[in-house]
Coordinates of C-alpha atoms and ligand atoms in Angstrom, one line a residue:
M1 CA 49.2 -44.7 25.8
Q2 CA 51.0 -42.0 24.1
G3 CA 47.8 -40.0 23.5
L4 CA 46.8 -39.9 27.0
I5 CA 50.0 -38.7 28.1
D6 CA 50.6 -36.1 25.3
H7 CA 47.1 -34.9 26.3
A8 CA 47.9 -34.5 29.7
R9 CA 50.9 -32.4 29.3
T10 CA 48.6 -29.9 27.8
F11 CA 46.2 -30.3 30.9
A12 CA 49.1 -29.8 33.4
D13 CA 47.6 -27.4 36.1
R14 CA 44.1 -28.9 36.0
E15 CA 42.7 -31.4 38.6
A16 CA 42.8 -34.8 37.0
I17 CA 41.9 -37.5 40.2
V18 CA 40.5 -36.9 43.4
S19 CA 41.0 -40.1 45.5
N20 CA 40.8 -40.6 49.4
G21 CA 40.0 -37.4 50.0
Q22 CA 42.9 -35.6 48.4
I23 CA 43.0 -33.9 44.7
F24 CA 45.7 -34.4 42.2
T25 CA 46.9 -32.5 39.0
Y26 CA 47.4 -34.0 35.4
G27 CA 51.1 -32.6 36.2
E28 CA 51.4 -34.7 39.4
L29 CA 49.9 -37.8 37.5
L30 CA 52.9 -37.2 34.8
E31 CA 55.6 -36.8 37.7
R32 CA 54.6 -40.0 39.5
S33 CA 54.1 -41.9 36.5
G34 CA 57.5 -40.8 35.0
S35 CA 58.7 -42.4 38.4
V36 CA 56.9 -45.6 38.1
A37 CA 58.4 -46.1 34.5
A38 CA 62.0 -45.1 36.1
A39 CA 61.5 -47.8 38.6
L40 CA 60.4 -50.5 36.0
L41 CA 63.1 -49.6 33.5
V42 CA 66.1 -49.7 35.9
G43 CA 68.7 -48.5 33.2
R44 CA 66.8 -50.5 30.3
E45 CA 65.9 -48.0 27.6
D46 CA 62.4 -49.7 26.7
L47 CA 60.2 -52.8 28.6
G48 CA 59.5 -54.1 25.3
E49 CA 56.2 -55.2 26.2
A50 CA 57.0 -57.0 29.2
R51 CA 53.9 -57.5 31.0
V52 CA 53.7 -55.7 34.2
A53 CA 51.0 -56.8 36.8
F54 CA 49.7 -54.0 39.2
I55 CA 47.4 -54.9 42.2
V56 CA 46.2 -51.5 43.5
P57 CA 42.8 -50.0 44.5
P58 CA 41.2 -47.7 42.7
S59 CA 43.0 -44.4 43.4
F60 CA 45.4 -41.8 42.1
E61 CA 48.0 -44.7 42.6
Y62 CA 46.2 -47.0 40.2
V63 CA 46.4 -44.3 37.6
Y64 CA 49.9 -43.5 37.7
C65 CA 51.0 -47.0 38.0
Q66 CA 49.1 -47.8 34.6
W67 CA 50.7 -44.7 32.9
G68 CA 53.9 -45.6 34.2
I69 CA 53.9 -48.9 32.7
W70 CA 52.8 -47.8 29.5
Q71 CA 55.5 -45.3 29.1
A72 CA 58.3 -47.6 30.4
G73 CA 57.1 -49.7 27.1
G74 CA 55.2 -52.4 29.2
V75 CA 51.8 -54.2 29.1
A76 CA 49.4 -53.0 32.0
V77 CA 47.8 -56.2 33.4
P78 CA 45.4 -54.7 36.5
L79 CA 44.6 -57.3 38.9
C80 CA 41.4 -57.5 40.8
V81 CA 41.6 -56.4 44.3
D82 CA 39.2 -58.8 45.3
H83 CA 39.9 -61.7 43.7
P84 CA 41.2 -64.7 46.0
L85 CA 44.9 -65.8 45.5
P86 CA 44.2 -68.8 42.9
S87 CA 43.0 -66.3 40.2
L88 CA 45.6 -63.6 41.1
R89 CA 48.3 -66.6 40.5
Y90 CA 46.2 -67.7 37.4
V91 CA 46.8 -64.0 35.6
L92 CA 50.2 -63.8 37.0
D93 CA 51.3 -67.1 35.4
D94 CA 49.4 -66.8 32.3
T95 CA 50.7 -63.4 31.1
A96 CA 54.3 -64.7 32.6
A97 CA 54.3 -61.2 34.2
E98 CA 57.9 -60.2 34.6
V99 CA 57.0 -57.5 37.6
L100 CA 54.1 -57.0 40.2
I101 CA 53.6 -53.6 41.5
V102 CA 51.7 -54.3 44.7
H103 CA 49.9 -52.1 47.2
E104 CA 51.0 -53.0 50.9
A105 CA 47.6 -54.2 51.3
Y106 CA 48.6 -57.0 49.2
E107 CA 52.2 -57.9 49.8
A108 CA 51.7 -60.5 52.5
L109 CA 48.8 -62.5 50.1
L110 CA 51.2 -62.6 47.1
D111 CA 54.5 -62.6 48.5
E112 CA 55.1 -66.5 48.0
T113 CA 53.6 -66.8 44.9
V114 CA 55.8 -64.2 43.4
K115 CA 58.5 -65.9 44.7
E116 CA 57.6 -69.2 43.1
L117 CA 56.9 -67.6 39.8
G118 CA 60.1 -65.7 39.7
I119 CA 58.5 -62.4 39.4
R120 CA 60.1 -58.8 40.4
L121 CA 58.0 -57.4 43.4
L122 CA 58.1 -53.5 43.5
P123 CA 56.3 -52.2 46.4
L124 CA 54.4 -49.1 45.4
G125 CA 55.6 -47.6 48.5
E126 CA 59.5 -48.0 47.5
I127 CA 58.8 -46.0 44.4
P128 CA 60.3 -42.3 45.0
D129 CA 57.8 -39.6 44.4
K130 CA 60.1 -37.6 41.8
A131 CA 60.9 -38.8 38.7
P132 CA 64.7 -39.0 37.5
N133 CA 65.6 -36.9 34.5
A134 CA 66.1 -40.0 32.4
P135 CA 64.8 -40.6 29.2
L136 CA 61.6 -42.5 28.5
P137 CA 61.4 -44.9 25.5
N138 CA 59.8 -43.7 22.3
L139 CA 57.1 -46.8 21.9
A140 CA 56.9 -45.9 18.2
P141 CA 60.2 -45.1 16.7
A142 CA 59.1 -46.1 13.4
G143 CA 56.3 -44.1 13.2
R144 CA 52.5 -44.2 14.4
A145 CA 51.5 -47.2 12.5
Q146 CA 53.6 -49.4 15.2
L147 CA 51.3 -48.3 18.1
Q148 CA 48.6 -50.3 16.0
L149 CA 50.7 -53.6 16.7
R150 CA 52.2 -52.8 20.3
N151 CA 50.7 -54.4 23.0
A152 CA 49.3 -51.9 25.8
Q153 CA 47.0 -54.1 27.8
I154 CA 45.6 -57.4 28.8
L155 CA 42.4 -58.0 30.6
Y156 CA 40.8 -61.3 31.6
T157 CA 37.6 -62.3 30.4
S158 CA 35.3 -65.5 31.0
G159 CA 34.0 -66.9 28.1
T160 CA 33.1 -70.5 26.6
T161 CA 36.1 -72.0 27.8
S162 CA 36.8 -73.0 31.6
L163 CA 39.7 -70.6 31.8
P164 CA 39.6 -67.1 31.6
K165 CA 41.6 -65.8 28.6
G166 CA 43.8 -62.7 28.4
V167 CA 42.4 -59.9 25.6
V168 CA 45.2 -58.4 24.1
T169 CA 44.7 -54.8 23.3
T170 CA 47.2 -52.5 21.3
H171 CA 48.2 -48.6 22.1
A172 CA 46.0 -47.9 18.9
N173 CA 43.3 -50.2 19.9
I174 CA 42.9 -48.3 23.2
E175 CA 43.2 -44.7 21.6
N176 CA 40.6 -45.7 19.5
Q177 CA 38.2 -46.8 22.0
I178 CA 38.4 -43.7 24.2
K179 CA 38.4 -41.3 21.0
T180 CA 35.3 -42.7 19.8
L181 CA 33.2 -42.3 23.0
V182 CA 34.7 -38.9 23.8
D183 CA 33.1 -37.7 20.5
A184 CA 30.2 -39.8 20.7
W185 CA 29.2 -38.7 24.3
E186 CA 30.5 -35.2 24.3
W187 CA 33.3 -35.2 27.1
S188 CA 34.3 -31.8 27.8
A189 CA 37.3 -30.7 30.1
D190 CA 34.6 -29.3 32.4
D191 CA 33.4 -33.0 33.2
R192 CA 33.4 -34.5 36.5
I193 CA 32.9 -38.0 36.8
L194 CA 32.3 -40.6 39.8
N195 CA 34.2 -44.0 39.1
I196 CA 32.9 -46.6 41.2
L197 CA 33.6 -49.4 39.0
P198 CA 36.3 -51.9 39.5
L199 CA 39.5 -51.3 37.3
H200 CA 40.0 -54.6 35.9
H201 CA 37.4 -54.2 32.9
V202 CA 36.7 -51.7 30.3
H203 CA 33.7 -50.5 31.7
G204 CA 35.8 -48.9 34.6
I205 CA 38.9 -48.4 32.6
I206 CA 38.0 -47.2 29.3
N207 CA 34.6 -45.7 29.8
V208 CA 34.9 -43.9 32.7
L209 CA 38.8 -43.0 33.9
S210 CA 40.4 -43.3 30.2
C211 CA 37.8 -40.8 28.8
A212 CA 37.8 -38.3 31.6
L213 CA 41.6 -38.3 31.2
W214 CA 41.8 -37.7 27.5
S215 CA 39.2 -34.7 27.7
G216 CA 41.1 -32.7 30.5
A217 CA 38.2 -33.8 33.0
R218 CA 38.3 -34.8 36.5
C219 CA 37.9 -38.5 37.7
E220 CA 36.7 -39.1 41.4
F221 CA 37.2 -42.6 42.9
L222 CA 35.0 -44.3 45.4
P223 CA 37.1 -47.3 46.7
R224 CA 33.9 -49.3 46.3
F225 CA 30.5 -48.8 45.5
D226 CA 28.0 -47.5 48.0
A227 CA 24.7 -46.4 47.0
K228 CA 24.6 -43.6 50.3
T229 CA 27.8 -42.1 49.1
V230 CA 26.8 -42.0 45.3
W231 CA 23.5 -40.2 46.2
E232 CA 25.5 -37.7 48.4
K233 CA 28.0 -36.9 45.7
M234 CA 25.1 -36.7 42.9
A235 CA 23.4 -34.5 45.4
S236 CA 26.7 -32.2 46.0
G237 CA 26.9 -30.8 42.6
E238 CA 30.4 -31.9 42.4
I239 CA 30.1 -34.4 39.4
T240 CA 28.4 -34.0 36.0
R241 CA 28.3 -37.3 34.5
F242 CA 27.9 -41.2 36.0
M243 CA 28.3 -44.6 34.5
A244 CA 27.2 -48.0 36.0
V245 CA 25.9 -51.1 35.2
P246 CA 21.9 -52.1 36.0
T247 CA 22.7 -53.6 39.1
I248 CA 23.8 -50.4 40.2
Y249 CA 21.1 -48.4 39.2
Y250 CA 18.7 -51.1 40.9
K251 CA 20.6 -50.5 44.1
L252 CA 20.4 -46.7 44.0
I253 CA 16.7 -46.9 43.1
S254 CA 16.1 -49.2 46.3
Y255 CA 17.9 -46.8 48.6
W256 CA 16.2 -43.8 47.1
E257 CA 12.9 -45.4 47.9
Q258 CA 13.8 -45.9 51.5
Q259 CA 14.0 -42.3 52.0
P260 CA 11.8 -39.8 53.4
K261 CA 9.9 -37.7 50.9
S262 CA 12.1 -34.5 51.7
E263 CA 15.4 -36.4 51.4
Q264 CA 14.2 -38.0 48.1
A265 CA 13.6 -34.5 46.8
R266 CA 16.9 -33.5 47.7
L267 CA 18.9 -36.3 46.1
S268 CA 16.4 -36.0 42.9
A269 CA 17.5 -32.6 42.7
G270 CA 20.9 -33.2 42.8
A271 CA 20.8 -36.0 40.3
R272 CA 19.0 -33.7 37.7
Q273 CA 22.1 -31.4 37.6
L274 CA 24.2 -34.0 35.8
N275 CA 24.6 -33.6 32.0
L276 CA 24.8 -37.5 31.5
M277 CA 24.1 -40.8 33.1
I278 CA 25.1 -44.2 31.2
S279 CA 23.9 -48.0 31.7
G280 CA 25.9 -50.7 30.1
S281 CA 27.7 -54.1 30.7
A282 CA 24.4 -56.1 30.7
A283 CA 20.9 -55.7 29.4
L284 CA 19.1 -52.4 31.1
P285 CA 15.5 -53.7 32.1
V286 CA 13.0 -51.5 30.9
P287 CA 11.3 -50.7 34.5
T288 CA 14.8 -49.8 35.8
L289 CA 15.1 -47.2 33.0
E290 CA 11.6 -46.0 33.6
R291 CA 11.9 -45.8 37.3
W292 CA 15.3 -43.9 37.1
R293 CA 13.7 -41.6 34.6
A294 CA 11.0 -40.9 37.2
I295 CA 13.3 -40.5 40.0
T296 CA 16.0 -38.3 38.3
G297 CA 14.4 -37.1 35.2
H298 CA 17.3 -39.0 33.2
T299 CA 16.7 -41.4 30.6
L300 CA 19.6 -43.5 31.1
L301 CA 21.7 -43.8 27.7
E302 CA 22.3 -47.8 27.0
R303 CA 25.1 -49.0 25.1
Y304 CA 26.6 -52.3 24.2
G305 CA 30.1 -53.2 24.5
M306 CA 32.7 -56.0 25.1
T307 CA 35.8 -56.3 26.7
E308 CA 37.2 -57.5 22.8
I309 CA 35.8 -54.6 21.2
G310 CA 35.5 -51.8 23.6
M311 CA 31.8 -50.1 22.7
G312 CA 30.2 -51.2 19.8
L313 CA 26.8 -49.5 19.7
S314 CA 25.0 -46.7 21.7
N315 CA 21.8 -44.9 22.0
S316 CA 22.3 -41.4 21.2
Y317 CA 23.7 -38.3 23.2
R318 CA 21.1 -35.6 21.9
G319 CA 18.9 -38.0 19.8
E320 CA 16.6 -40.6 20.7
R321 CA 17.1 -43.2 23.7
R322 CA 15.0 -46.0 23.1
P323 CA 14.4 -48.1 26.4
G324 CA 15.1 -51.7 25.6
H325 CA 17.7 -51.0 22.5
V326 CA 21.2 -50.2 22.2
G327 CA 20.9 -47.8 19.8
L328 CA 23.5 -48.0 16.2
P329 CA 27.0 -48.7 15.8
L330 CA 29.3 -45.8 17.1
P331 CA 31.0 -44.2 14.2
G332 CA 34.2 -46.2 13.3
V333 CA 32.6 -49.5 14.2
E334 CA 31.3 -51.8 11.6
M335 CA 28.7 -54.0 12.6
R336 CA 26.5 -56.6 11.0
L337 CA 24.1 -59.3 11.9
A338 CA 24.8 -62.8 10.7
D339 CA 22.9 -65.9 10.4
A340 CA 24.5 -69.2 11.4
E341 CA 26.3 -69.5 7.9
N342 CA 27.9 -66.0 8.5
N343 CA 25.4 -64.5 6.0
T344 CA 24.8 -60.8 6.6
I345 CA 21.0 -60.4 7.5
R346 CA 19.6 -57.4 5.7
E347 CA 16.0 -57.5 7.0
A348 CA 14.6 -55.9 10.1
N349 CA 13.7 -58.0 12.7
V350 CA 15.5 -61.0 12.1
P351 CA 17.6 -61.9 14.8
G352 CA 21.3 -62.7 13.9
E353 CA 24.8 -62.6 15.8
I354 CA 26.5 -59.2 16.0
Q355 CA 29.7 -59.5 14.4
I356 CA 32.3 -56.6 14.8
K357 CA 35.3 -55.0 12.8
G358 CA 37.2 -51.9 13.6
D359 CA 40.5 -50.2 15.0
S360 CA 39.0 -50.8 18.5
V361 CA 39.0 -54.6 18.2
F362 CA 41.7 -56.7 19.9
K363 CA 44.5 -57.9 18.7
E364 CA 44.7 -61.3 20.3
Y365 CA 43.6 -63.8 22.9
W366 CA 47.0 -64.0 24.9
Q367 CA 48.9 -66.8 23.6
K368 CA 46.0 -68.5 22.4
P369 CA 46.0 -68.6 18.7
E370 CA 43.5 -71.2 18.2
A371 CA 40.9 -69.6 20.2
T372 CA 41.9 -66.1 18.6
A373 CA 41.3 -67.9 14.7
K374 CA 37.9 -69.3 16.1
A375 CA 36.6 -66.1 17.4
F376 CA 36.8 -64.3 13.8
T377 CA 35.6 -65.1 10.3
E378 CA 37.8 -65.6 7.5
D379 CA 37.2 -62.4 6.1
G380 CA 37.9 -60.4 9.9
W381 CA 34.6 -60.2 11.6
F382 CA 34.6 -60.6 15.4
L383 CA 32.2 -63.1 16.4
T384 CA 30.2 -61.6 19.7
G385 CA 28.1 -64.8 20.5
D386 CA 25.2 -62.1 21.3
V387 CA 22.1 -62.1 19.2
A388 CA 20.1 -59.0 18.4
E389 CA 18.0 -58.0 16.0
L390 CA 17.1 -54.5 14.1
N391 CA 13.8 -53.1 15.3
D392 CA 12.4 -50.0 13.8
G393 CA 16.0 -48.3 13.1
L394 CA 17.6 -49.1 16.2
Y395 CA 19.1 -52.8 17.3
R396 CA 17.6 -54.4 20.3
I397 CA 19.8 -57.5 22.0
L398 CA 18.0 -60.8 22.3
G399 CA 20.0 -62.6 24.6
R400 CA 23.3 -65.1 23.7
D401 CA 24.1 -67.8 21.8
S402 CA 25.8 -69.6 24.7
V403 CA 23.9 -71.0 28.0
D404 CA 27.3 -71.4 29.4
I405 CA 28.0 -67.5 29.8
I406 CA 26.1 -65.7 32.6
K407 CA 25.9 -62.1 33.5
S408 CA 25.6 -61.3 36.9
G409 CA 26.0 -57.9 38.4
G410 CA 27.7 -56.7 35.2
Y411 CA 30.2 -59.5 35.4
K412 CA 30.7 -62.0 32.8
I413 CA 30.8 -65.3 34.4
S414 CA 31.9 -68.8 32.7
A415 CA 29.6 -71.5 33.9
L416 CA 32.3 -74.2 32.7
E417 CA 35.0 -72.5 34.9
I418 CA 32.7 -72.7 38.2
E419 CA 31.7 -76.4 37.3
A420 CA 35.4 -77.2 36.7
V421 CA 36.3 -75.9 39.8
L422 CA 33.2 -77.3 41.8
L423 CA 34.3 -80.8 40.3
R424 CA 37.2 -80.8 42.4
H425 CA 35.3 -81.1 45.5
E426 CA 35.0 -84.5 47.0
L427 CA 31.5 -84.3 47.7
V428 CA 30.6 -83.5 44.1
D429 CA 30.4 -86.2 41.8
E430 CA 28.6 -84.4 39.0
C431 CA 27.6 -80.6 38.4
A432 CA 26.0 -78.0 36.3
V433 CA 26.0 -74.3 36.5
V434 CA 23.0 -72.1 35.1
G435 CA 22.2 -68.4 35.3
L436 CA 18.7 -67.8 36.6
P437 CA 16.8 -64.4 35.6
D438 CA 17.0 -61.8 38.6
E439 CA 15.8 -58.6 38.7
E440 CA 18.4 -57.2 40.8
W441 CA 21.6 -58.9 39.3
G442 CA 20.3 -59.4 35.7
E443 CA 21.2 -63.5 36.6
I444 CA 21.9 -65.2 39.5
I445 CA 24.5 -68.0 39.5
A446 CA 22.7 -71.6 40.4
A447 CA 24.6 -74.8 40.8
A448 CA 22.8 -78.4 40.6
I449 CA 25.0 -81.0 41.9
V450 CA 24.9 -85.0 42.2
S451 CA 26.5 -86.3 45.2
S452 CA 26.8 -89.7 47.0
G453 CA 27.1 -87.7 50.0
T454 CA 25.2 -85.0 51.9
P455 CA 26.9 -81.7 51.1
D456 CA 26.2 -78.5 53.2
T457 CA 25.9 -75.9 50.8
G458 CA 27.0 -73.3 53.2
E459 CA 30.4 -75.5 53.1
L460 CA 30.7 -75.8 49.7
T461 CA 30.2 -72.1 49.1
A462 CA 33.0 -71.3 51.8
W463 CA 35.4 -73.7 49.8
L464 CA 34.5 -72.2 46.6
R465 CA 35.1 -68.8 48.2
E466 CA 39.0 -69.4 48.5
R467 CA 39.2 -70.7 45.1
I468 CA 36.8 -68.3 42.9
P469 CA 36.0 -64.7 43.0
A470 CA 33.1 -63.8 45.1
Y471 CA 30.8 -62.5 42.1
R472 CA 31.0 -66.1 40.7
L473 CA 29.6 -67.9 43.5
P474 CA 26.5 -70.1 43.1
R475 CA 23.8 -68.2 45.0
R476 CA 21.1 -71.1 44.4
W477 CA 21.8 -74.9 45.1
L478 CA 20.1 -78.0 44.1
Q479 CA 21.1 -81.6 44.8
L480 CA 19.9 -83.9 42.4
A481 CA 19.8 -87.8 41.5
E482 CA 20.9 -86.8 37.9
I483 CA 21.5 -84.0 35.8
P484 CA 19.0 -83.6 33.1
S485 CA 20.6 -84.6 29.9
N486 CA 20.0 -85.3 26.1
T487 CA 20.1 -88.5 24.1
L488 CA 24.0 -87.7 23.6
G489 CA 24.9 -87.2 27.4
K490 CA 24.8 -83.5 26.8
V491 CA 23.5 -81.4 29.7
T492 CA 20.3 -79.8 28.8
K493 CA 20.9 -76.4 30.9
N494 CA 17.5 -75.1 29.6
E495 CA 15.5 -78.2 31.3
L496 CA 17.7 -77.4 34.4
K497 CA 16.7 -74.0 34.6
K498 CA 13.4 -75.0 35.1
L499 CA 14.1 -77.4 38.2
F500 CA 15.1 -74.3 40.0
Ligands
MCA601 C1 27.7 -59.9 45.3 N1 26.7 -60.4 45.8 C2 25.9 -61.0 44.7 C3 26.5 -60.9 43.8 N2 27.8 -60.1 43.7 N3 24.8 -61.8 44.8 C4 24.2 -62.4 43.9 N4 24.7 -62.1 42.5 C5 25.9 -61.5 42.7 N5 26.5 -61.5 41.2 C6 26.2 -60.1 47.3 C7 27.4 -60.6 48.1 O1 27.4 -62.1 48.6 C8 27.3 -60.0 49.4 O2 25.8 -60.6 50.3 C9 26.2 -58.5 48.6 O3 26.1 -59.0 47.7 C10 27.3 -57.6 48.7 O4 28.4 -57.9 48.1 P1 29.7 -56.8 47.6 O5 30.6 -57.8 46.7 O6 29.9 -55.9 48.3 O7 28.4 -56.3 46.4 P2 28.7 -54.8 45.9 O8 29.7 -54.3 46.2 O9 27.3 -54.2 46.2 O10 28.8 -55.3 44.5 C11 27.7 -55.2 43.5 C12 28.3 -54.3 42.2 C13 29.5 -55.0 41.6 C14 28.7 -53.0 42.7 C15 27.0 -54.1 41.4 O11 29.0 -56.5 41.5 C16 30.1 -54.5 40.8 O12 31.0 -53.6 40.5 N6 29.9 -54.9 39.2 C17 30.4 -54.1 38.3 C18 30.9 -55.1 37.3 C19 31.8 -54.4 36.1 O13 32.5 -53.2 36.1 N7 31.6 -55.2 34.9 C20 32.1 -54.4 33.9 C21 32.5 -55.6 32.8 P3 26.1 -60.9 51.3 O14 26.6 -59.7 52.3 O15 25.2 -61.9 51.7 O16 27.5 -62.1 51.3 S1 31.8 -55.7 31.4 C22 33.0 -54.6 30.5 O17 33.5 -54.0 30.9 C23 32.3 -54.5 28.9 C24 33.0 -54.1 28.1 C25 30.9 -53.5 29.1 O18 30.0 -53.6 27.9 O19 30.8 -52.5 29.9
AMP602 P1 32.4 -58.3 28.7 O1 33.0 -59.6 28.2 O2 32.7 -58.5 30.5 O3 33.1 -57.2 28.6 O4 31.2 -58.5 28.7 C1 30.5 -58.0 27.3 C2 29.1 -58.6 27.2 O5 28.3 -57.9 28.1 C3 28.6 -58.5 26.1 O6 29.0 -59.4 25.0 C4 26.8 -58.9 26.1 O7 26.6 -60.0 26.6 C5 27.0 -58.0 27.7 N1 26.5 -56.6 27.2 C6 27.4 -55.5 27.7 N2 26.3 -54.3 27.4 C7 25.3 -54.9 27.1 C8 23.9 -54.4 26.6 N3 23.9 -52.9 26.9 N4 22.6 -55.0 26.7 C9 23.2 -56.4 26.9 N5 23.9 -57.1 27.1 C10 25.0 -56.2 27.2

């Protein structure tokens, strides 16, 4: 992403990344990413949008791989470090990745797959520290407009199909997503943010990492979320902002509540020093917002986004942050509520689907022209599937139009995907998966099965764990004689939910 790299040159001596106890400057980031680019190019002038997958834990190394891929003219495909092999293989295969940059911890896991798929394996440890003096490609020789079309990244999202879809964003899409947030949330070069989110989704990649680096600010990684460490970071005065999903705020509150009074006071005083705390990726329950405000003095700024659009709506940085609401469209985002016939709803308090236009909106689902066409109206509105209403001047999300999409821990999960995998188990004759409301996780995944045998749910879970990511595992099970359905034979998921 050219804009990020151009900015970095002006911040060369500033601290960019803190990871594994070390501090790295923007200059070092440029040097190491240049080296990755050279190792990818090996004599070619431009990767020409070849897909380059990389599996690297959240760290300085992750960032220089991402930047190196962009600088070489490739398309960055970050793999989730916690996914089991079948999920990783799906992404490598679906993107037809040309190269995989692999951290040593994942080499043994992926070695065979990479050979089978004919992908070049580039071990992270084999990339030289210093960049050679070779030229890097000009990504837009015909002018900046070319960046609007030039693919930069593919992130996978689960939806109303059983297999995840690759969401393609261009260099211009990403630049726009970042600039919108840097302005709206008033990022400054003096900001320091803690990044505890996974780096295969927009929230961690764009809102936290890329906004910080665009601004000349500092981004510190924790390898994974841990409530105690996050509280200590806040108490240390080392960070100025924090962004997370509602489940993480819930977990931080639980940790705080278990501490003695004096410790609570110390942690709360630390958190008060931050200049901004944001929640998103799933609905923020009002009791969580209120409890967090009581503990830290911060009214969480809630915003609404989606992999396909970046961020769409946001409460205000300086003005009102109304609990239970997601604010107004961000500058540059065109938004409307529409009825079932795609007519614009102009009245307040009438629910409709959120539809979005703007330069941040993705280009296409990777190699899925039909799915892409179905996701837009004829006049170019992206159909989010989320339902909202305008309530006293601010938008409020009411839910989704599909029961097959579940949000758990901030992850978007397709019930259809879990069902398709479960049906491959020899003891599962029929099944249906739903999301049940849950204070901590937003929703938890529940699976009903019909079986002529006596399946053990522990064994079913272990079997699934090898095939789907852990956050997509059902946490509640029910064995039924039959799955409730209507006269057309369609599963009535709302009825099923009641059976749990
Ligand atoms: C884990 N566990 C769960 C779930 N996940 N239980 C119920 N439901 C779940 N979804 C259980 C595990 O089995 C384990 O239990 C225990 O919780 C701890 O597991 P672990 O994986 O260590 O959990 P964690 O590290 O505490 O993870 C929780 C988390 C994580 C940090 C909230 O889910 C997370 O990072 N979520 C963020 C996702 C995200 O970034 N989404 C953004 C995408 P046991 O020990 O008994 O096995 S959305 C996006 O990008 C859009 C654009 C947007 O708007 O932002
Ligand atoms: P993802 O595709 O993983 O990017 O998830 C996007 C989805 O997360 C949206 O379509 C919404 O359903 C949900 N979402 C994101 N932010 C919010 C929010 N503040 N309130 C309610 N739902 C949200």
